[in-house]
Coordinates of C-alpha atoms in Angstrom, one line a residue:
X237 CA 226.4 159.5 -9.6
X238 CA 222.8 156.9 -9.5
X239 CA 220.4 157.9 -12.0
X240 CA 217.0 158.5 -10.1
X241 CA 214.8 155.7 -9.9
X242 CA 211.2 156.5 -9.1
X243 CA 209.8 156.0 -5.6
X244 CA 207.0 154.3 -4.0
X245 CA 204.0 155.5 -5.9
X246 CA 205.4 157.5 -8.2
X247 CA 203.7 157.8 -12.0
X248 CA 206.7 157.2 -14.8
X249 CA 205.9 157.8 -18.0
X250 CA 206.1 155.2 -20.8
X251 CA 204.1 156.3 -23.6
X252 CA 205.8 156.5 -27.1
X253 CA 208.8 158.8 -27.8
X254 CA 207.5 159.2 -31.7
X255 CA 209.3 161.6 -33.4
X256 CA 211.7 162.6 -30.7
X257 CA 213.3 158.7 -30.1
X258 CA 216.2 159.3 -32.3
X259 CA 216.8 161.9 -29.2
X260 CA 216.1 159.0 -26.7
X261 CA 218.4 157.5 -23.9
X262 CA 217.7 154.0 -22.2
X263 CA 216.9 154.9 -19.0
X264 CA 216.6 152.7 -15.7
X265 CA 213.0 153.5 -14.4
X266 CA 213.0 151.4 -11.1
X267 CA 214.9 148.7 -8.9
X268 CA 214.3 146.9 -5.6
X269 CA 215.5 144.1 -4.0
X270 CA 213.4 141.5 -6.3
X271 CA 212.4 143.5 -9.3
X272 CA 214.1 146.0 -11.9
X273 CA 212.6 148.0 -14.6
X274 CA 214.1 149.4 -17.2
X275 CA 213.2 151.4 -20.8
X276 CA 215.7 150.6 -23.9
X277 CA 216.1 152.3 -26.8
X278 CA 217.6 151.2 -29.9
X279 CA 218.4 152.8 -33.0
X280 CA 217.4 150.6 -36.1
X281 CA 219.4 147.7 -37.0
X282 CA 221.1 147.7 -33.1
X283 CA 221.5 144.4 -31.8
X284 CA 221.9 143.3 -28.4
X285 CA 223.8 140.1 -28.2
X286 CA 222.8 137.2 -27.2
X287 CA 223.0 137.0 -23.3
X288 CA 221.3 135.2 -20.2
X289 CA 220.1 137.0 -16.8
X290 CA 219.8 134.6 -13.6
X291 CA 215.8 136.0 -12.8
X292 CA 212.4 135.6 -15.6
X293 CA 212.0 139.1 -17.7
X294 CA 208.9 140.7 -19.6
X295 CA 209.8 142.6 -23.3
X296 CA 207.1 145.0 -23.6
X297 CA 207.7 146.7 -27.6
X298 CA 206.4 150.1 -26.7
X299 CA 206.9 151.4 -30.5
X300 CA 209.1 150.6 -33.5
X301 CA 209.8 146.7 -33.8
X302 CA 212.2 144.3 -32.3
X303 CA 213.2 140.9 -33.5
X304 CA 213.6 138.7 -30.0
X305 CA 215.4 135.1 -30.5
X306 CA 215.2 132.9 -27.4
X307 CA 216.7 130.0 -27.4
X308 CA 217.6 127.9 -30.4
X309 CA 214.5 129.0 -31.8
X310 CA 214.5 131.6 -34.7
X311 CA 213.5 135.3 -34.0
X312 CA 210.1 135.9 -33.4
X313 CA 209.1 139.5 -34.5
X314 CA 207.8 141.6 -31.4
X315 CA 205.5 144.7 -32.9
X316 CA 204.4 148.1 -30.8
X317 CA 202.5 146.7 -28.2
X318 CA 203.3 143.4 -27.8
X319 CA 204.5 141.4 -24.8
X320 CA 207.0 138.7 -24.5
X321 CA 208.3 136.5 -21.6
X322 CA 211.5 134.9 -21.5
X323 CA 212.3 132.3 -18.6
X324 CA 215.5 133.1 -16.4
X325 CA 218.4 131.5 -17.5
X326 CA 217.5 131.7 -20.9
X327 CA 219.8 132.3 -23.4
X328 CA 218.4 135.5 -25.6
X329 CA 219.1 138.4 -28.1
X330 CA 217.5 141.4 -29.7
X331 CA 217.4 143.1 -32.7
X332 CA 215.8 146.7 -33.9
X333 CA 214.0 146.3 -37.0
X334 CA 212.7 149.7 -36.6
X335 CA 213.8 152.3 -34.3
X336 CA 212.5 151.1 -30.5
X337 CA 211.5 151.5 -27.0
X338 CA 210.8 148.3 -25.1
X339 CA 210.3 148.1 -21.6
X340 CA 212.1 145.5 -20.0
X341 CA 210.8 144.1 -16.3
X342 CA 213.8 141.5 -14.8
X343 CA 212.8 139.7 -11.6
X344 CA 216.4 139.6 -9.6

């Protein structure tokens, strides 16, 4: 069964699980032909390993903290409401300092 993306014009909510995000699931929130969206939670001390995807991508921290190495170069730490943007092709890896959401925008 396809989880339920949401349509055209549809309002998704992103605010901060707080409390509740040990009760969290990463969810996919939307995907088209050129653009996918998609909210990840991590526990703390989860890491994601270090992996490449063909199209550019945004790491939005929504809450908690997330350590985000790109590249060669050494983590960088990404707090609640911070953006980063990672070329495609690029070589990257995350880390949950803190319990997280981040929302994640790939271009495909």
């Amino acid at each position: 069964m396809a989880l339920p993306h949401a349509q055209p014009g549809q309002p998704v909510d992103v605010r901060p699980y707080g409390p509740g995000i040990s009760a969290a699931q990463s969810t996919a929130l939307f995907k088209s032909d050129r653009l996918e969206v998609m909210r990840l939670v991590f526990p703390a001390g989860h890491h994601m390993p270090a992996h490449r995807v063909a199209g550019d991508i945004t790491i939005h921290c929504l809450e908690g903290s997330v350590n985000v190495q790109v590249g060669d170069a050494p983590a960088v730490l990404l707090p609640a409401g911070h953006l980063m943007y990672v070329p495609g092709g690029v070589l990257h890896a995350l880390t949950a300092v803190q319990a997280c959401s981040v929302l994640v925008t790939l271009a495909l």
